[in-house]
Tab-separated table of C-alpha atoms in Angstrom:
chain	number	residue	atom	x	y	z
A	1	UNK	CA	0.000	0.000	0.000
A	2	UNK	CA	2.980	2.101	0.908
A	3	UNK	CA	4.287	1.870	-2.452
A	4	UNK	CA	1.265	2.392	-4.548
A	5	UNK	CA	0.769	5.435	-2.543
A	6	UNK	CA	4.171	6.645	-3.118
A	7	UNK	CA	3.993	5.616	-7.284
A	8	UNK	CA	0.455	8.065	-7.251
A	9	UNK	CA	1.764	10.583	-5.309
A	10	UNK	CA	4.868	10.715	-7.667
A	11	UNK	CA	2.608	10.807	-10.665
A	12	UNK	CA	0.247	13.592	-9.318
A	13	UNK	CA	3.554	15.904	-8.535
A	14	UNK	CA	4.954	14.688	-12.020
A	15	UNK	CA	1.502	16.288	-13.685
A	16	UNK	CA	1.628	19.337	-11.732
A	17	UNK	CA	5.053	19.980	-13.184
A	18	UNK	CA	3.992	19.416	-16.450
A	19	UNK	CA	3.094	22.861	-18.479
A	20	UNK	CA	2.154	21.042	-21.173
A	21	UNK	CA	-0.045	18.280	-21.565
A	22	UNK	CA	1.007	14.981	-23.889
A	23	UNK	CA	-1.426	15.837	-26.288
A	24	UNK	CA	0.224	19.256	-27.008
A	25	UNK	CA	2.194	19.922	-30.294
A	26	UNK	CA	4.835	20.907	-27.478
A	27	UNK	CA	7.554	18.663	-27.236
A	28	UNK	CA	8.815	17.524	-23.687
A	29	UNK	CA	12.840	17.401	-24.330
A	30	UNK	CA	15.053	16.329	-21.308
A	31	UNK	CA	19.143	15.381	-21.169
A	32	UNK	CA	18.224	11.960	-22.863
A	33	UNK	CA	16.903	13.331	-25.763
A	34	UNK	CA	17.675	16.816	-26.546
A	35	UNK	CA	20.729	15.708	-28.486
A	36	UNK	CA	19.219	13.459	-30.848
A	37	UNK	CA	16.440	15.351	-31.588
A	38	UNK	CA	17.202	18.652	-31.247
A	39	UNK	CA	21.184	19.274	-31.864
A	40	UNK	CA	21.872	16.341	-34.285
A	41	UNK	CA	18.785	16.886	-36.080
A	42	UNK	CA	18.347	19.163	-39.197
A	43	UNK	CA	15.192	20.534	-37.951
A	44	UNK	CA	14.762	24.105	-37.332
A	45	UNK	CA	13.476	24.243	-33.364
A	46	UNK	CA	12.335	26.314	-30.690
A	47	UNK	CA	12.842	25.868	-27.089
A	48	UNK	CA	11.713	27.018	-24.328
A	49	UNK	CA	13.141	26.845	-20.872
A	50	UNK	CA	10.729	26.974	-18.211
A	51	UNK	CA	9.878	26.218	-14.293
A	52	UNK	CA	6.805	24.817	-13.830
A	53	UNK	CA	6.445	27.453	-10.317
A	54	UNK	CA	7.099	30.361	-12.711
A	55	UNK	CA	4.320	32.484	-13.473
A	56	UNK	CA	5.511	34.234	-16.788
A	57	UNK	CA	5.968	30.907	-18.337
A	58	UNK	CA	2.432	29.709	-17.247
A	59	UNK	CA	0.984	33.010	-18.933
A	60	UNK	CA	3.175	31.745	-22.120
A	61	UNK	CA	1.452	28.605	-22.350
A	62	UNK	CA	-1.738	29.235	-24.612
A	63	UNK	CA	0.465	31.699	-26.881
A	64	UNK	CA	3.314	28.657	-27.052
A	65	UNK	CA	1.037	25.506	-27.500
A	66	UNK	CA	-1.126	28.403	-30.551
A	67	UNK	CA	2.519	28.255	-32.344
A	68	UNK	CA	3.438	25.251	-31.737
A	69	UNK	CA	0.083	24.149	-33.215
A	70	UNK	CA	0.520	26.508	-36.325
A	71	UNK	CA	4.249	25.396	-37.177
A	72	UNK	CA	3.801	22.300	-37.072
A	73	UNK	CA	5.318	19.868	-39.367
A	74	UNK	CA	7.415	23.490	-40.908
A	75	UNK	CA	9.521	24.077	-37.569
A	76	UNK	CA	9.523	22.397	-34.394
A	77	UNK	CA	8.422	23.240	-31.031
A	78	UNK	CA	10.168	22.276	-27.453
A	79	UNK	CA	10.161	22.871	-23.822
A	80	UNK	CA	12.800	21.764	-21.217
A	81	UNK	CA	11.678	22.299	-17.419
A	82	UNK	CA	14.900	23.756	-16.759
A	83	UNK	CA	14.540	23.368	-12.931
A	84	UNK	CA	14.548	19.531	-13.163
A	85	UNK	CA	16.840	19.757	-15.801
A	86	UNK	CA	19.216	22.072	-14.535
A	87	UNK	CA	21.924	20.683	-16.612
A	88	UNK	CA	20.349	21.499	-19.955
A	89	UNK	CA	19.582	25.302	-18.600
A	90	UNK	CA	23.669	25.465	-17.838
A	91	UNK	CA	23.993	24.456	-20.863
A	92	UNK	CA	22.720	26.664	-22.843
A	93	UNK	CA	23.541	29.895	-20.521
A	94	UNK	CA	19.563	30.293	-18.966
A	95	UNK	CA	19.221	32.564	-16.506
A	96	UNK	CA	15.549	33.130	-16.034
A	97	UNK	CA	12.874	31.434	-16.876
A	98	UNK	CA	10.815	31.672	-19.134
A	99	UNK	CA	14.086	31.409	-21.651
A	100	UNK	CA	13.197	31.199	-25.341
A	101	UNK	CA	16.100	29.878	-27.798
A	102	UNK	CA	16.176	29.321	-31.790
A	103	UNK	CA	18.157	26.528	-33.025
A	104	UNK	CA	18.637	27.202	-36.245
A	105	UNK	CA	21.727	27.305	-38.382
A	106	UNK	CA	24.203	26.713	-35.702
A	107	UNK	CA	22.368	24.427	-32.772
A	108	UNK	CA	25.125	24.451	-30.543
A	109	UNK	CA	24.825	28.616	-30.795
A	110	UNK	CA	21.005	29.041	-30.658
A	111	UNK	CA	19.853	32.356	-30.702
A	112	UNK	CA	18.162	34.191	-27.825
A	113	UNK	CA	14.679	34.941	-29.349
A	114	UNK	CA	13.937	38.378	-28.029
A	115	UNK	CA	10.826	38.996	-29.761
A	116	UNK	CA	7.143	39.204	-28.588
A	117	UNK	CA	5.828	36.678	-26.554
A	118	UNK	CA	2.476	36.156	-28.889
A	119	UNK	CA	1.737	33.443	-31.393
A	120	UNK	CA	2.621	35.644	-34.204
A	121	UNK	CA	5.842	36.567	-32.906
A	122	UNK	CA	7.063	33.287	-32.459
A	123	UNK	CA	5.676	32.023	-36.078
A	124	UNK	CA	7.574	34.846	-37.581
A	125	UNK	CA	10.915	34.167	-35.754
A	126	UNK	CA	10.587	30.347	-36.432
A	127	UNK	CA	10.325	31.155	-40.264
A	128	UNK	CA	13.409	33.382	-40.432
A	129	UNK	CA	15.235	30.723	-38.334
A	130	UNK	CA	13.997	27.599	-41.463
A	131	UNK	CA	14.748	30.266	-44.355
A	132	UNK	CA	18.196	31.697	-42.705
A	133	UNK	CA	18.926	27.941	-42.316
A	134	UNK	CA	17.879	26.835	-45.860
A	135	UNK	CA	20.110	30.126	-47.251
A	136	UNK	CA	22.819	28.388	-45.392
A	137	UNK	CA	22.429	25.175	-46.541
A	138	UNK	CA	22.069	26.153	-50.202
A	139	UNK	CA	25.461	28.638	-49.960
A	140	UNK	CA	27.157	25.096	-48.902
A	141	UNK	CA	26.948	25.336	-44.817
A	142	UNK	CA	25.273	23.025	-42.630
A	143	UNK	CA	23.779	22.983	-39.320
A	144	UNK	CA	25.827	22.175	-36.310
A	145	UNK	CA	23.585	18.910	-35.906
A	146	UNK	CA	25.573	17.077	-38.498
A	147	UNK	CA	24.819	15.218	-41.549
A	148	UNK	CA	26.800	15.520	-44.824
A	149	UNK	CA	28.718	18.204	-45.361
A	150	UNK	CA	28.163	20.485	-48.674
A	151	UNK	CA	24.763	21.279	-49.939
A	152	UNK	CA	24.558	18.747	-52.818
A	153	UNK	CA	22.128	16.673	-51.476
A	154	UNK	CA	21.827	12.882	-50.868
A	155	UNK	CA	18.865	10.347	-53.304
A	156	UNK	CA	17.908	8.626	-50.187
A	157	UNK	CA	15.925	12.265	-49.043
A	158	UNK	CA	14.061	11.515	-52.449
A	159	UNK	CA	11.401	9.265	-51.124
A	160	UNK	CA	10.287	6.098	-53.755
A	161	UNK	CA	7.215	6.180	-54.437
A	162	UNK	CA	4.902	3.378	-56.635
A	163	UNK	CA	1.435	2.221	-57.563
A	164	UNK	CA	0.909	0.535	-54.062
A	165	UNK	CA	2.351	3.276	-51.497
A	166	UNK	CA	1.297	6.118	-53.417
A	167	UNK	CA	-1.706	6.906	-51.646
A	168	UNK	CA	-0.598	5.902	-47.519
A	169	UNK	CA	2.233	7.927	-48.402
A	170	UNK	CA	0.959	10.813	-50.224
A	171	UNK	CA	-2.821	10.708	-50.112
A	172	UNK	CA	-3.084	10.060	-46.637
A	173	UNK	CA	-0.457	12.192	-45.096
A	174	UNK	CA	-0.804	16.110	-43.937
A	175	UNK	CA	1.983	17.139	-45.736
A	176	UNK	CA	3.010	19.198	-48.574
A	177	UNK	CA	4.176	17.433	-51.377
A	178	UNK	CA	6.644	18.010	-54.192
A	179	UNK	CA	6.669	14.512	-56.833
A	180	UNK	CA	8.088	14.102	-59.559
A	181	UNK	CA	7.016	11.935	-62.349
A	182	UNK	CA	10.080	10.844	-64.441
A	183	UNK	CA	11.270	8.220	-67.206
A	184	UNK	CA	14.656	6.544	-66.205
A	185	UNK	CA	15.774	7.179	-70.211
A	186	UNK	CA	14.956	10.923	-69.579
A	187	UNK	CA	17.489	13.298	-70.522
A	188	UNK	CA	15.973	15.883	-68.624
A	189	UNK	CA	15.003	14.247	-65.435
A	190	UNK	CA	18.501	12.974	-65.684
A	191	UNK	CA	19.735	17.070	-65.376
A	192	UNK	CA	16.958	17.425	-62.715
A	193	UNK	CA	17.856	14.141	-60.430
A	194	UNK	CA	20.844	16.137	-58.911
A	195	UNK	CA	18.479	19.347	-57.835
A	196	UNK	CA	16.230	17.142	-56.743
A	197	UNK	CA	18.002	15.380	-54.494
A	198	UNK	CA	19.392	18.222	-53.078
A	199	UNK	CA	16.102	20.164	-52.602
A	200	UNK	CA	15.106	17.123	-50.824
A	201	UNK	CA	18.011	17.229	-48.357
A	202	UNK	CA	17.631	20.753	-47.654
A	203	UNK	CA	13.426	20.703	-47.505
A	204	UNK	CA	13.282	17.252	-45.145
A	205	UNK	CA	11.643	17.657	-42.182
A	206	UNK	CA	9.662	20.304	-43.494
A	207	UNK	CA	8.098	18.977	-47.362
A	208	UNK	CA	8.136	15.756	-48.499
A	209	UNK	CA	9.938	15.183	-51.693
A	210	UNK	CA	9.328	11.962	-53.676
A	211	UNK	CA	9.783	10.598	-57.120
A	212	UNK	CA	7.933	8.022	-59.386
A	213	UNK	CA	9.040	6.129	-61.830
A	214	UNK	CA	6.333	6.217	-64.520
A	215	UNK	CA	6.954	4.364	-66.761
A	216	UNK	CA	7.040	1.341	-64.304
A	217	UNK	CA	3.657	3.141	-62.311
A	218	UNK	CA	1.547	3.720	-64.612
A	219	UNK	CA	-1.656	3.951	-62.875
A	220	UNK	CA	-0.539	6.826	-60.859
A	221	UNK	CA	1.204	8.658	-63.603
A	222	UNK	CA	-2.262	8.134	-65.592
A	223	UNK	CA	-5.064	8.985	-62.957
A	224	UNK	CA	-2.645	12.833	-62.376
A	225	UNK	CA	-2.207	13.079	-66.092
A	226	UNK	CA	1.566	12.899	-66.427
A	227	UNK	CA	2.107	13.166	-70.527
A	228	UNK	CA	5.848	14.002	-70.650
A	229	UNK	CA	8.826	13.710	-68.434
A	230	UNK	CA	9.791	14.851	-65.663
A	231	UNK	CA	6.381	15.808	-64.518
A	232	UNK	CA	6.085	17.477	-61.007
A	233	UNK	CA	3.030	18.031	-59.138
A	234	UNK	CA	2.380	19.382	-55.853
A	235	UNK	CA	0.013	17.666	-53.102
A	236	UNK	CA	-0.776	20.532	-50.442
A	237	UNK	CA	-0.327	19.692	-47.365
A	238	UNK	CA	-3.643	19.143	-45.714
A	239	UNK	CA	-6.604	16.864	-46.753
A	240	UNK	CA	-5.738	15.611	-50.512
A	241	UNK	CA	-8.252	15.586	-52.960
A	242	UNK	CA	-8.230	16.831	-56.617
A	243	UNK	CA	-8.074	20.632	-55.590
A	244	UNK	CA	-5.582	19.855	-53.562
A	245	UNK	CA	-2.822	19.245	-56.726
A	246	UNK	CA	-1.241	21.728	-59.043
A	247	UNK	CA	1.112	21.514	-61.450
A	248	UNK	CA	4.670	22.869	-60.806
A	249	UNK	CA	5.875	25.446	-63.431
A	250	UNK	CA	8.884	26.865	-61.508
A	251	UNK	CA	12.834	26.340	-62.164
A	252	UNK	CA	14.425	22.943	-61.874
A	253	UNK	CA	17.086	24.021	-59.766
A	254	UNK	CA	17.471	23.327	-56.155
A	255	UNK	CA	17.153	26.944	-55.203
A	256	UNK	CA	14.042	27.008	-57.307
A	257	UNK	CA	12.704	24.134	-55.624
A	258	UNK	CA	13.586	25.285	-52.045
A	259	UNK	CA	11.990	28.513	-52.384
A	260	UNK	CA	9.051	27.613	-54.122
A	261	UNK	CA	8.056	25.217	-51.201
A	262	UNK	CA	9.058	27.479	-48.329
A	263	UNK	CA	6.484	29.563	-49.806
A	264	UNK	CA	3.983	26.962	-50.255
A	265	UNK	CA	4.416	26.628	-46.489
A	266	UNK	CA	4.487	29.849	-45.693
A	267	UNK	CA	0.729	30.237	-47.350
A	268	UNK	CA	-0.352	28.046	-43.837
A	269	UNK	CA	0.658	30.683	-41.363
A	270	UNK	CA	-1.979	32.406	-39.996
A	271	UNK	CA	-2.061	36.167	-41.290
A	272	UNK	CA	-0.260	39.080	-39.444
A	273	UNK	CA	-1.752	40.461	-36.015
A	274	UNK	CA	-3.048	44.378	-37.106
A	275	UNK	CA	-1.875	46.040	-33.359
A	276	UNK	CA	-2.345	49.516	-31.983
A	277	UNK	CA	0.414	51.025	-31.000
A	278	UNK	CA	-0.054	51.797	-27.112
A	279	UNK	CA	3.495	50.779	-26.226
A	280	UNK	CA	7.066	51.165	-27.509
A	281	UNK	CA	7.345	47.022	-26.862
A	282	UNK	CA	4.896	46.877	-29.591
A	283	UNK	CA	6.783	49.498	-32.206
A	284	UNK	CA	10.031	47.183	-31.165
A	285	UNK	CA	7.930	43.992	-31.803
A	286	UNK	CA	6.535	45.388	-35.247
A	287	UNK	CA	9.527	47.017	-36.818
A	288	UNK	CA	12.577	45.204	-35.226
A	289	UNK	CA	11.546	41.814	-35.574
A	290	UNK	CA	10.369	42.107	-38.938
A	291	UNK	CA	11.757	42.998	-42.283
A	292	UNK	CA	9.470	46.164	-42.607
A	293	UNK	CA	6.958	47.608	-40.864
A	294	UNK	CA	3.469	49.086	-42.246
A	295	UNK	CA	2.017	51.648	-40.066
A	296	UNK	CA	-0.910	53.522	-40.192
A	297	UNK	CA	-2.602	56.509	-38.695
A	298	UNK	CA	-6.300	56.464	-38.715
A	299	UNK	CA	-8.581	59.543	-38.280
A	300	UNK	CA	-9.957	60.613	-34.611
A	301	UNK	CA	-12.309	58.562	-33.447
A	302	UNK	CA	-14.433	61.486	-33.589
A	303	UNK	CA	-13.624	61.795	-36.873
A	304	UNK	CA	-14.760	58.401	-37.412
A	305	UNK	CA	-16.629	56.617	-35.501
A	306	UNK	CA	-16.223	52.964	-34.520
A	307	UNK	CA	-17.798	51.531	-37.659
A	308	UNK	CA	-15.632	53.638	-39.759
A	309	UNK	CA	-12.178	52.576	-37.777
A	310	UNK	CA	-13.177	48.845	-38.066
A	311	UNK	CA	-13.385	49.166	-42.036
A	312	UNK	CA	-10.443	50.623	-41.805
A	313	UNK	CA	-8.539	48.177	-39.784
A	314	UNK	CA	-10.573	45.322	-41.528
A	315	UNK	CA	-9.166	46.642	-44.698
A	316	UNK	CA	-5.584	46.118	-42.922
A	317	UNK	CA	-6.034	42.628	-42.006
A	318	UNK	CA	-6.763	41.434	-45.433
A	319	UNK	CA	-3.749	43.153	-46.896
A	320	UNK	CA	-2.267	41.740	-44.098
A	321	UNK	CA	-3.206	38.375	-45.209
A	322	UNK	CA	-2.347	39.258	-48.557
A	323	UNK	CA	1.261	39.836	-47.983
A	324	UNK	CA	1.637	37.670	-44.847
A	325	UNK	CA	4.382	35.888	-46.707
A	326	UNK	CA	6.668	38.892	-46.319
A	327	UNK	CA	6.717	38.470	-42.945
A	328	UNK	CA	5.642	42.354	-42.073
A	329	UNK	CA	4.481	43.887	-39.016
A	330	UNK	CA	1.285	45.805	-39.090
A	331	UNK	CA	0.171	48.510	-36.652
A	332	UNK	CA	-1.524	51.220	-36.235
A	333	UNK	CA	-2.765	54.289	-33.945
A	334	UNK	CA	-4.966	57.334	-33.680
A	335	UNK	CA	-4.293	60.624	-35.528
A	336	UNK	CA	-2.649	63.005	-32.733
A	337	UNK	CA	-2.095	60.505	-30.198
A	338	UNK	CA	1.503	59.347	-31.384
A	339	UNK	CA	3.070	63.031	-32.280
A	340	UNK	CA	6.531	61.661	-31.986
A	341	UNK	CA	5.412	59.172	-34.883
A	342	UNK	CA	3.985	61.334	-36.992
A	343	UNK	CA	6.661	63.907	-36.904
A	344	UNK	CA	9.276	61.426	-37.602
A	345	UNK	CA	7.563	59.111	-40.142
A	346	UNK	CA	6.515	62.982	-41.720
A	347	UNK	CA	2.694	61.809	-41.695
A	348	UNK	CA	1.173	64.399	-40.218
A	349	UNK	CA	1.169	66.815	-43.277
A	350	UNK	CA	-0.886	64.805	-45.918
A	351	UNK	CA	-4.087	64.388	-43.479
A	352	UNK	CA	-5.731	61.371	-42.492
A	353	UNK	CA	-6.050	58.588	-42.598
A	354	UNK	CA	-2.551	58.135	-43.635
A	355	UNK	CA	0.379	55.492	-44.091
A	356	UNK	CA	4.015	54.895	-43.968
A	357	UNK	CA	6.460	51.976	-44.405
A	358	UNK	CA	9.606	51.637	-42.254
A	359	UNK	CA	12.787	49.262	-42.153
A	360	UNK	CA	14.093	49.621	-38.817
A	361	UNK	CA	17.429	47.685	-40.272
A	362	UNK	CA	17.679	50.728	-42.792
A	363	UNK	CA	16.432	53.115	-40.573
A	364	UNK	CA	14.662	54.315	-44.086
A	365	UNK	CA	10.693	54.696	-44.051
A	366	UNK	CA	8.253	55.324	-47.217
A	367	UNK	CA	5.559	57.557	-47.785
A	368	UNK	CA	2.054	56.878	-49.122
A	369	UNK	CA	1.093	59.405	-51.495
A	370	UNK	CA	-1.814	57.807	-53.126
A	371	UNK	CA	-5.186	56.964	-51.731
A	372	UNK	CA	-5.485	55.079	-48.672
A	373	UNK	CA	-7.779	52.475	-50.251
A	374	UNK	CA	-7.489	49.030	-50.636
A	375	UNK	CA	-6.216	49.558	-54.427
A	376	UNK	CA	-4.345	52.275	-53.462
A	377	UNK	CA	-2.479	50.904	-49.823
A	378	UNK	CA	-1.687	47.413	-52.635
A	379	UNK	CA	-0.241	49.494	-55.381
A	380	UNK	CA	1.964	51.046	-52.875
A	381	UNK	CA	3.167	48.225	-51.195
A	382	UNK	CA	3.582	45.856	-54.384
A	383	UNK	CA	5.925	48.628	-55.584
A	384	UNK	CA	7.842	48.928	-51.956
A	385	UNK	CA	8.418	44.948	-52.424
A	386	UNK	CA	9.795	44.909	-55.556
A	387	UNK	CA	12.458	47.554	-54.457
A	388	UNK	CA	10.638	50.737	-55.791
A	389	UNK	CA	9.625	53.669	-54.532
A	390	UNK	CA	11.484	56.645	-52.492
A	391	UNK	CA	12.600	56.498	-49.263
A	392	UNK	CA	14.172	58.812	-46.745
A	393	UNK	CA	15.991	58.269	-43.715
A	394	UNK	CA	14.324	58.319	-40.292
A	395	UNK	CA	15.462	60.972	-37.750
A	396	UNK	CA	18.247	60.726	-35.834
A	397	UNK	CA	18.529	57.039	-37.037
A	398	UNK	CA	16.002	55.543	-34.449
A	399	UNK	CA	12.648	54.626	-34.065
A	400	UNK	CA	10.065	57.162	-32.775
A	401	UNK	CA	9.176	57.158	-29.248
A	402	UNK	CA	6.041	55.826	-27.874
A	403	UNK	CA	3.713	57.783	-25.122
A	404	UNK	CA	2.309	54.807	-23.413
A	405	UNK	CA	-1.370	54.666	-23.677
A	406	UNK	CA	-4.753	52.696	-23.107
A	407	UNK	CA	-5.871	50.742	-26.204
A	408	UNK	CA	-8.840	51.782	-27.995
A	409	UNK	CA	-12.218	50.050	-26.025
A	410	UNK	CA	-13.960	49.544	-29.507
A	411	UNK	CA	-16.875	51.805	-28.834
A	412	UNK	CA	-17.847	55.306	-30.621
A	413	UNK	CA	-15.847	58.426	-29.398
A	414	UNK	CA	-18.088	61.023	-27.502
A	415	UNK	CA	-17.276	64.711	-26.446
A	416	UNK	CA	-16.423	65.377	-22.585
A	417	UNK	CA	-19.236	66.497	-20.888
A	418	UNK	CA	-18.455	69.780	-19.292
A	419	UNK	CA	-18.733	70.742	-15.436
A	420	UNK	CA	-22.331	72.282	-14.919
A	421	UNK	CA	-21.417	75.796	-13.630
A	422	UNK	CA	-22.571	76.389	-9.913
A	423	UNK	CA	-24.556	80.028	-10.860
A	424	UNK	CA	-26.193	80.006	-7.057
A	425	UNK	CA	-23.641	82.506	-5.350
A	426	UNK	CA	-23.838	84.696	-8.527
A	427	UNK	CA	-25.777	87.980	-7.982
A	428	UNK	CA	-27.671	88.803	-11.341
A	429	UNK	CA	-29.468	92.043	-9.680
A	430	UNK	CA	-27.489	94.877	-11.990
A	431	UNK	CA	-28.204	97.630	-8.875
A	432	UNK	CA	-25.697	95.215	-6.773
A	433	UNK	CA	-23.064	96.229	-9.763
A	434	UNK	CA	-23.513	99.572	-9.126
């Protein structure tokens, strides 16, 4: 009895330790196996190292599990309770708790991630981390985690595919898909086989990459319509049915490849977070984390009333989802509530509502000159992406400051209601006067 006692009572305090449950997209890593699958894997990752006592890294827990949930199977997603696990915290150099690290490129040197603690802010970070790691990778470098050295790319990452395992494989799986449909007396699939395999190395763990001989398969090559060689489809990741396939008209080379299926993956995120700006964390968050910021200054809330400010910001998110694969931030504020930001972005002048585009690495921001329309705001920021447009340099070379400030409640704006004036003690009787 003594013993059974002491096995439950070990398993309740084991599950009140536990931040995240086993049927979280979290993954519990401890000394025995954070090497294998963190360090000597070619998976992008983020940690976290938490107590379970600490309660900054409880409040992270929804936000955590939201990313982990939206990354997965594109980067993956860890926590180490540190204060069992005190040797992995020494490790790595944590201090405090909760410590947030990116193993990317180098895992033996992750990164501190400094960025917000939100959903979004971890999504973005973990898609720098895979693309900084795939640049790597395709330049020649490889991860600290091992494997071959060079970036050419090994045929056993190019999964065989046939008549029999094509659909547990393909059809039945939640990835994204890249297959080609070859001829073994192909000239040009020959050409392609060695970008291929290399795409494959540098994309596993994130896309599947398979091949099928076609000549040898025919039913498959038949039912997707493969009339020439080397055919490659794609199978999205998600539930496959016919809408689910497209044909793949990009370049055959490895970069090509890699690129094209980073995007693919990059369609899955969820869309940017539109934020008011009530806090310089959030101006950091926005414009230092990302590549470039869009901000916006909408009219006065008596100006325009709740209804108005919602189309508005409405009109933000789906350009936001529009170019989420940028990797932008997107805020915004109230006209005369952020002078600092309107004097330094030089907004102020062309009324409101109004827009400007900054790159905090460049300390450089854009102007919108045209209409602040959905058209207009598109125009203006398909020309800003492919490098056009003029620019000027922000004052002194930094961000604008802040004033710290409530965030807008959501309701209609309303004029103070002034004091009633006290006329009792007044004498109105003009012979007092004289």
């Amino acid at each position: 009895m003594l013993l059974f006692a002491f096995v439950v009572a070990a398993a309740i305090f084991s599950t009140s330790n536990a931040l995240y449950p086993s049927s979280s997209e979290v993954v519990e890593l401890t000394p025995s196996n954070f090497d294998k699958l963190v360090v000597q894997s070619d998976d992008v990752w983020i940690v976290e190292f938490f107590a379970p006592w600490c309660g900054h890294c409880q409040s992270l827990v929804p936000e955590y599990s939201k990313a982990a949930k939206a990354l997965k199977g594109v980067v993956k997603v860890g926590a180490v309770d540190a204060d069992a696990h005190k040797s992995l915290g020494s490790r790595f150099g944590v201090s405090g708790f909760p410590t947030l690290k990116v193993f990317g490129s180098n895992k033996n040197k992750p990164e501190d991630y400094r960025g917000a603690r939100t959903a979004q802010g971890l999504v973005d970070a973990g898609f720098k981390a895979l693309r900084d790691a795939v640049d790597d990778r395709l330049g020649g470098k490889r991860s600290g985690g091992g494997g071959s050295s060079g970036g050419s790319g090994s045929d056993k990452d190019v999964i065989e595919l046939t008549d029999s395992n094509f659909a547990t494989k393909v059809l039945e799986s939640e990835d994204l898909w890249l297959v080609e449909f070859y001829a073994p007396w192909c000239g040009h699939c020959k050409n392609l086989a060695p970008h291929w395999a290399k795409a494959a190395t540098e994309l596993k763990g994130k896309v599947k990459v398979g091949a099928l001989d076609a000549t040898a398969h025919t039913y498959m090559a038949s039912k997707y319509g493969v009339q020439g060689y080397p055919t490659i489809k794609i199978f999205n990741a998600g539930k496959k049915d016919s809408s689910s396939v497209e044909d793949y008209n990009g370049g055959r080379t490895a970069s090509d490849i890699v690129n094209f299926a980073l995007d693919k993956l990059a369609e899955n995120i969820p869309p940017p977070e539109v934020k008011e700006l009530s806090s310089n964390e959030v101006l950091k968050e926005a414009c230092g984390e990302h590549p470039l910021c869009v901000v916006s200054v909408l009219p006065h809330i008596l100006d325009c009333q709740s209804k108005c400010r919602n189309e508005f910001i409405d009109m933000l998110k789906d350009l936001g989802e529009k170019y989420k694969k940028k990797m932008w931030g997107w805020v915004w504020t109230e006209a005369g509530k952020q002078p600092a930001l309107e004097d330094g972005l030089e907004i102020g002048g062309f009324g409101y509502p109004a827009m400007a585009v900054v790159n905090a690495k460049k300390m450089k921001f854009s102007i919108l000159r045209g209409s602040f329309s959905a058209d207009g705001i598109n125009e203006f920021l398909r020309d800003l992406s492919y490098g056009r447009g003029s620019t000027a340099p922000l004052r002194g070379a930094e961000l604008p400051k802040i004033e710290e400030s409530e965030p807008w409640d959501g309701k209609d704006g309303a004029l103070p209601v002034e004091d009633d004036i006290d006329l009792s003690d007044v004498s109105l009787d003009d012979k007092d006067e004289l």
